[in-house]
Tab-separated table of C-alpha atoms and ligand atoms in Angstrom:
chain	number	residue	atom	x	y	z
A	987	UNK	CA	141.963	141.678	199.593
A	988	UNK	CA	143.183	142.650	195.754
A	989	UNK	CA	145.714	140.104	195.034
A	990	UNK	CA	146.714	142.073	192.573
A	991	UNK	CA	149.115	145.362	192.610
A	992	UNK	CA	151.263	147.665	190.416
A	993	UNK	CA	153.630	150.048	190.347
A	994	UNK	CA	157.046	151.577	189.012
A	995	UNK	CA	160.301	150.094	190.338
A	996	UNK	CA	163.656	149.870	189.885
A	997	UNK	CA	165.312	145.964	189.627
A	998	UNK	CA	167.701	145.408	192.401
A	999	UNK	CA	168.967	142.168	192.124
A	1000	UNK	CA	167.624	139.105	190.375
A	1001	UNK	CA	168.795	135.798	191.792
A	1002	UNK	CA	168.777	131.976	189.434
A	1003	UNK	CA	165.763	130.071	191.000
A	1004	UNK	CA	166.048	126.523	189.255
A	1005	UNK	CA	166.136	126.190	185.757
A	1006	UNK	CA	163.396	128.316	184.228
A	1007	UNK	CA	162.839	130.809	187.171
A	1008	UNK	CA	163.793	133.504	188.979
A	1009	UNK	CA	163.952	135.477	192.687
A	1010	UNK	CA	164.052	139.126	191.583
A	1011	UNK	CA	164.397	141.692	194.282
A	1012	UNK	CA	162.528	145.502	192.971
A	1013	UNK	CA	162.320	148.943	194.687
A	1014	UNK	CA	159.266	149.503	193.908
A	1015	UNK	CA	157.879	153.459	194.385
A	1016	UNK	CA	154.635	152.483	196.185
A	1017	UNK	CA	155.367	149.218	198.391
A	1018	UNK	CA	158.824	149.488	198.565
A	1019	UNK	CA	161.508	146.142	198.261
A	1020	UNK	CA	159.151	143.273	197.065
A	1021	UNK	CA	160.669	140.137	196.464
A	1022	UNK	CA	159.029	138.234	194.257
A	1023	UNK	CA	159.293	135.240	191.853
A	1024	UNK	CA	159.208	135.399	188.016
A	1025	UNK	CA	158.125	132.283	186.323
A	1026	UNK	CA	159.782	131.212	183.075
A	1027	UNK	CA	161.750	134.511	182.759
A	1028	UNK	CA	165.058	131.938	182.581
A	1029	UNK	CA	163.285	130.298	179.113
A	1030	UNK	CA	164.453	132.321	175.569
A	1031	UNK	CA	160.814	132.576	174.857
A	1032	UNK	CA	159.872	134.054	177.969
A	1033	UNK	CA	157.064	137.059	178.227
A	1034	UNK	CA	159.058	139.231	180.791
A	1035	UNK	CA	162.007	139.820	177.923
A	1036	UNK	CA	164.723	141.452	179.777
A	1037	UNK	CA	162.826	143.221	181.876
A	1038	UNK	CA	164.349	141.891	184.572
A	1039	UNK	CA	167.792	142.398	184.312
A	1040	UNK	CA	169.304	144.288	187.364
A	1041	UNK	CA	168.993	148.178	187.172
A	1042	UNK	CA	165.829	147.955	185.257
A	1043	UNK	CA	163.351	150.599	185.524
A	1044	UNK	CA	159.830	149.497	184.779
A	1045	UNK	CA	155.997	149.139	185.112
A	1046	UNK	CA	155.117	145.854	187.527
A	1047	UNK	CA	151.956	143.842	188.318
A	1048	UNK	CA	152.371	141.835	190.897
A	1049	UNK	CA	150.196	138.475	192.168
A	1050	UNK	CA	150.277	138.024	196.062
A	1051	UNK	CA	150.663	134.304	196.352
A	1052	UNK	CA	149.842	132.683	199.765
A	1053	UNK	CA	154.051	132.718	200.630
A	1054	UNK	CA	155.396	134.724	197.827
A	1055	UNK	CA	154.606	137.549	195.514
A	1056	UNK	CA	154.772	136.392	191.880
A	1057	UNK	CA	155.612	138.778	188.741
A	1058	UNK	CA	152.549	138.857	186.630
A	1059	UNK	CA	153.457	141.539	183.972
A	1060	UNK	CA	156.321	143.833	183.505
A	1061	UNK	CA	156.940	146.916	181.039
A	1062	UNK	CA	160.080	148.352	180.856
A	1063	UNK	CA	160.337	152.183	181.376
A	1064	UNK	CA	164.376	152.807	180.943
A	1065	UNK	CA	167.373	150.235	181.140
A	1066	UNK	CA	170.142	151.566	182.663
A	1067	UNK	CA	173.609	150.835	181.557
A	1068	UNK	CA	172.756	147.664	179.285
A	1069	UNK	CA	175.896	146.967	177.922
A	1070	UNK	CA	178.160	148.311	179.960
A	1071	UNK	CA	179.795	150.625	177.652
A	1072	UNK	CA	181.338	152.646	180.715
A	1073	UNK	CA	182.319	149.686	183.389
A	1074	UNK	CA	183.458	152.398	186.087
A	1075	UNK	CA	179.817	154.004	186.124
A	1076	UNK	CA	177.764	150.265	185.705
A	1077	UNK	CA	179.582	149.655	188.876
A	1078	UNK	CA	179.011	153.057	191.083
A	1079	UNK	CA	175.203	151.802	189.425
A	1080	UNK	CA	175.670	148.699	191.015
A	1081	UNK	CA	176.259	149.990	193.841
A	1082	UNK	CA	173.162	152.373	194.648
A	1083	UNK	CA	171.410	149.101	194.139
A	1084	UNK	CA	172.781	146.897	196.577
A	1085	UNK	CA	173.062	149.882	199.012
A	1086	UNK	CA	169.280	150.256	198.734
A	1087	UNK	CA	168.869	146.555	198.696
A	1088	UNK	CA	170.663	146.258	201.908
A	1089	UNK	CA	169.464	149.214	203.721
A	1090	UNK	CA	165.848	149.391	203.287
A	1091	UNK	CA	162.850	146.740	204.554
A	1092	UNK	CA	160.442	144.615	202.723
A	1093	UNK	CA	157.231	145.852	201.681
A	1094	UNK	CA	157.954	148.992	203.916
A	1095	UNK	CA	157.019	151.968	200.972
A	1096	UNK	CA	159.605	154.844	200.851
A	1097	UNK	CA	158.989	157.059	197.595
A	1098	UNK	CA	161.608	159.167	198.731
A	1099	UNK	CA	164.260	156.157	198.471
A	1100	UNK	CA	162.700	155.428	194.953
A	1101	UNK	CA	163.205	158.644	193.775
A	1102	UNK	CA	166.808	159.282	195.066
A	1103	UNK	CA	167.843	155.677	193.277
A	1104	UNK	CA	165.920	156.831	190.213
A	1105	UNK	CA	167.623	160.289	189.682
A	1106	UNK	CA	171.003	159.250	190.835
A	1107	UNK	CA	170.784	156.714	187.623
A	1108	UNK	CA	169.386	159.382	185.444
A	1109	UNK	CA	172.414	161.734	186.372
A	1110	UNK	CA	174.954	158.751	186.428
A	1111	UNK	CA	174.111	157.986	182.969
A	1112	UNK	CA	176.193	161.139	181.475
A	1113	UNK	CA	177.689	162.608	184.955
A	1114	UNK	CA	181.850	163.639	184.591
A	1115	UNK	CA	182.157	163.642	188.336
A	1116	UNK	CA	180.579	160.193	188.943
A	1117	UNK	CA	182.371	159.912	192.255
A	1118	UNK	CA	181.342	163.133	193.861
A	1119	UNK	CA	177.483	161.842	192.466
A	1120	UNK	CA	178.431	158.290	194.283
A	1121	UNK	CA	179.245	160.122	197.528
A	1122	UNK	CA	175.985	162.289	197.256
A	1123	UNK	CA	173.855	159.372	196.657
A	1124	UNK	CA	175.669	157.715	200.022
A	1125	UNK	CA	174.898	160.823	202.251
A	1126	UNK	CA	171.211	161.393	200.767
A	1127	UNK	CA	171.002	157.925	201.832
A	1128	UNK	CA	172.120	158.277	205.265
A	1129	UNK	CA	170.111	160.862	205.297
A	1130	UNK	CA	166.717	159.455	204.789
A	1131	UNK	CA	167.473	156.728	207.100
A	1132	UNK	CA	168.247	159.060	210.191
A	1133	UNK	CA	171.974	158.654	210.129
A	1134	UNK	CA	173.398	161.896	209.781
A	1135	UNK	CA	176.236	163.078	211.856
A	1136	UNK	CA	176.205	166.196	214.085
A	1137	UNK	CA	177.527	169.101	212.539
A	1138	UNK	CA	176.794	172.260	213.505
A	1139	UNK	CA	177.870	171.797	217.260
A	1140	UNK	CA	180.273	169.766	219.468
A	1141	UNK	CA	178.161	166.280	219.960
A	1142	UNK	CA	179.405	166.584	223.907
A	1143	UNK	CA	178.944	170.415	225.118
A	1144	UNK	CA	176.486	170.903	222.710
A	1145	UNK	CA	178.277	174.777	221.608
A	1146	UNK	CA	178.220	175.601	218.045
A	1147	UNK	CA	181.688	175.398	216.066
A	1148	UNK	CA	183.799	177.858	215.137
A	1149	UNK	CA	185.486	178.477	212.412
A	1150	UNK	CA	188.563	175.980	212.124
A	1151	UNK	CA	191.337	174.676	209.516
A	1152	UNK	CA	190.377	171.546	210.483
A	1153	UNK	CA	187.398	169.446	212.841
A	1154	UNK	CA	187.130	166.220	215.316
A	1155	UNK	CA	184.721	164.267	213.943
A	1156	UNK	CA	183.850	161.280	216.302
A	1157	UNK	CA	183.197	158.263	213.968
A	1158	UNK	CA	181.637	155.968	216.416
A	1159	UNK	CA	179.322	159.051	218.091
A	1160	UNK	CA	179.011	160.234	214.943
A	1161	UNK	CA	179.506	164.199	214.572
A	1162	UNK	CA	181.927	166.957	215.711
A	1163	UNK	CA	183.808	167.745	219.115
A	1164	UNK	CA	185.410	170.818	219.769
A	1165	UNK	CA	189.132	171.505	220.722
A	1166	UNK	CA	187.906	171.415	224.597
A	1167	UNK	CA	186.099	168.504	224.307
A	1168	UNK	CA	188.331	166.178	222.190
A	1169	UNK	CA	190.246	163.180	223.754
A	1170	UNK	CA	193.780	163.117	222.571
A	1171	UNK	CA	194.716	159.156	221.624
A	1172	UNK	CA	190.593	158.472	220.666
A	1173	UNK	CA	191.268	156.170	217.462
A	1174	UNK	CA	187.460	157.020	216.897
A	1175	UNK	CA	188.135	160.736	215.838
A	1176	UNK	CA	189.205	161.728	212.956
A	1177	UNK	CA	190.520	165.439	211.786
A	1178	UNK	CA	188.573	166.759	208.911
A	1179	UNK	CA	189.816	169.764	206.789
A	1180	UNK	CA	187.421	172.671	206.039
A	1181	UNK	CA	186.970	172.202	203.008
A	1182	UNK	CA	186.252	168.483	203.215
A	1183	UNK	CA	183.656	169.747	206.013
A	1184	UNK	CA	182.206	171.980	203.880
A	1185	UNK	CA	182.038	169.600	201.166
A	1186	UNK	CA	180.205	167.177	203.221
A	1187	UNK	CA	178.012	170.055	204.315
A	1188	UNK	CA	176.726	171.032	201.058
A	1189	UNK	CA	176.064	167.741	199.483
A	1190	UNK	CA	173.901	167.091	202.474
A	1191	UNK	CA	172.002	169.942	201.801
A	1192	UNK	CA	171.208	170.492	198.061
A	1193	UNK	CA	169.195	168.455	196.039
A	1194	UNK	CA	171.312	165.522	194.168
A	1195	UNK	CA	170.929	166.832	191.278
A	1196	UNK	CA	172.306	170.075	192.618
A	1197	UNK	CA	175.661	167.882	192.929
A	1198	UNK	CA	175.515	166.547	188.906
A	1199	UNK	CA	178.801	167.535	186.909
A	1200	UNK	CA	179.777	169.670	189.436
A	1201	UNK	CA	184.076	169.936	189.884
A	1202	UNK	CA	185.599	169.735	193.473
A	1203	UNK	CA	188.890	169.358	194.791
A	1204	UNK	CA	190.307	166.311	193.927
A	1205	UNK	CA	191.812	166.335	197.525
A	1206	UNK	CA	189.201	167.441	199.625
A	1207	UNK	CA	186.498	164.293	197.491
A	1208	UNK	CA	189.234	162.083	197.793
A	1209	UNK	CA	189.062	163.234	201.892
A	1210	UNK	CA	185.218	162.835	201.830
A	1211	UNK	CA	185.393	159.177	200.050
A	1212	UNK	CA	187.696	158.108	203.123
A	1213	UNK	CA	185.422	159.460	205.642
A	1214	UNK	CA	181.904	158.254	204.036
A	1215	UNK	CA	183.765	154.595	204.503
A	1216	UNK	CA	184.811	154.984	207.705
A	1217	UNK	CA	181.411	156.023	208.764
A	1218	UNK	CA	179.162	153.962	206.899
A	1219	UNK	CA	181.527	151.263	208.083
A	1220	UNK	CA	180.385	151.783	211.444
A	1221	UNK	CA	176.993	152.299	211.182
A	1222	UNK	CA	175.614	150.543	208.287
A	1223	UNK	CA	177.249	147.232	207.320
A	1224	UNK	CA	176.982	147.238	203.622
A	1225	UNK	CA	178.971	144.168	202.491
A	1226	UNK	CA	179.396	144.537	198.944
A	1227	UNK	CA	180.764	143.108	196.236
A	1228	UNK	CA	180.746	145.831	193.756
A	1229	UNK	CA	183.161	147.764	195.996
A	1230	UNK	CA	185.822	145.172	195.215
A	1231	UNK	CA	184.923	145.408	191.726
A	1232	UNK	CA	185.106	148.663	191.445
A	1233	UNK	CA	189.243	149.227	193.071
A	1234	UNK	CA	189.611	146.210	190.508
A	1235	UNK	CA	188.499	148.959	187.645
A	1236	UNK	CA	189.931	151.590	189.083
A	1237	UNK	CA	193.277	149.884	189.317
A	1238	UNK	CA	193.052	148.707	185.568
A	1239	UNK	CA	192.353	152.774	184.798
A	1240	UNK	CA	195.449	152.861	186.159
A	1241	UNK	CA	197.573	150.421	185.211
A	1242	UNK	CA	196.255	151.019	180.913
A	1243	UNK	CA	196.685	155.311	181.462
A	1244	UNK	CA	200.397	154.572	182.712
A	1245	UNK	CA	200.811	152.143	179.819
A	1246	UNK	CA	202.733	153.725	176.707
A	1247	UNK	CA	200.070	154.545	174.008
A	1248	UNK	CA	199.807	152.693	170.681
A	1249	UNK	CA	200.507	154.282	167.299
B	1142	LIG	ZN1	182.616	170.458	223.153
């Protein structure tokens, strides 16, 4: 067996081992998550540089140890957001990553997942709609993992929807019920509006790059971001940090646009 393998990945999440090392966690486009260690990357003089900084695109060998893959070489292809220039965007960046960390399997290869992480951080990079982008990235995601919602007919009698103002969607079943088929007092549906419905619709469809600087509704994204977290809430249990950090931003957006402007 070659103890030895390569390819391009994408640095997830890179973890303080002791005092010179490291645990860094890459998507990698041919084996998929590898965790792995990197020796001396903690020492100034060390060969890996910062190649290994979370959200790092690069070139990887790897060295299959007997209980852990070890970093052998890296070459960096692309940094994103290195010094965090725009804090709202490093964040929806952080993000992807620990959504991809969290949802996928070790050393199970997904080139599709590589690619969606890769060119939602190409697009991120100078999107204006980051959010819509963030809320793309989420469904694609859902997507490729078999967790898409029902939405071209009623999840119970199986007939195909007509046109409404607004929709049932079941959370917890996870698509649309018609008028007939809805429970009144079910805390698991939710009323959608069409154009939220059709929002959600079309991102699922097109490409994500289909979605870059593209304007929406303020209303009908700021429907769609409730909904995405009510159903990823239920099906996927993402715990993450970045989240947090991100209302923290968001909030001090806030707080400095209401704030009188200086002279
Ligand atoms: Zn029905």
């Amino acid at each position: 067996m070659n103890r030895l393998f390569k390819s391009d990945g994408i640095v997830l999440k890179s973890i303080k081992l002791n005092e010179s090392d490291k645990i860094v966690t890459i998507f990698t486009k041919d084996y998929g998550k590898i965790r792995a260690i990197a020796k001396g990357v903690r020492r100034i003089k060390s060969q890996f540089g910062s190649s290994l900084e979370n959200l790092t695109m690069l070139k990887i060998l790897f060295y299959r140890g007997r209980s852990l893959n070890i970093v052998s070489q890296t070459e960096i292809i692309h940094s994103f957001f290195p010094q965090c220039k725009n804090l709202e965007r490093y964040g929806w960046a952080v993000l992807s990553s620990e959504m991809v960390e969290k949802m996928s399997v070790e050393e199970d290869p997904n080139e599709t997942i590589y690619e969606l992480l890769k060119t939602f951080l190409i697009l991120l990079e100078d999107d204006e709609n980051p959010l819509l982008l963030i809320e793309s990235f989420k469904w694609k995601m859902l997507q490729i993992l078999g967790y898409l919602p029902e939405l071209q007919k009623c999840i119970y009698c199986k007939k195909p929807l007509k046109k409404e103002k607004y929709y049932f969607f079941n959370l917890v079943d996870g698509g649309v019920v018609c008028p007939q088929c809805r429970k009144r007092n079910d805390d698991n549906i939710i009323e959608v509006s069409d154009y939220c419905f059709r929002l959600l619709k079309r991102i699922i469809d097109v490409d994500l790059v289909k979605t870059h600087n593209k304007k929406v509704a303020q209303e009908g994204l700021d429907e769609l971001v409730k909904i995405t977290e009510r159903y990823m809430s239920y099906h996927i249990q993402v715990e993450n940090l970045s989240k947090k950090f991100i209302n923290t931003i968001t909030l001090m957006n806030k707080q400095s646009s209401n704030m009188p402007k200086i002279e």
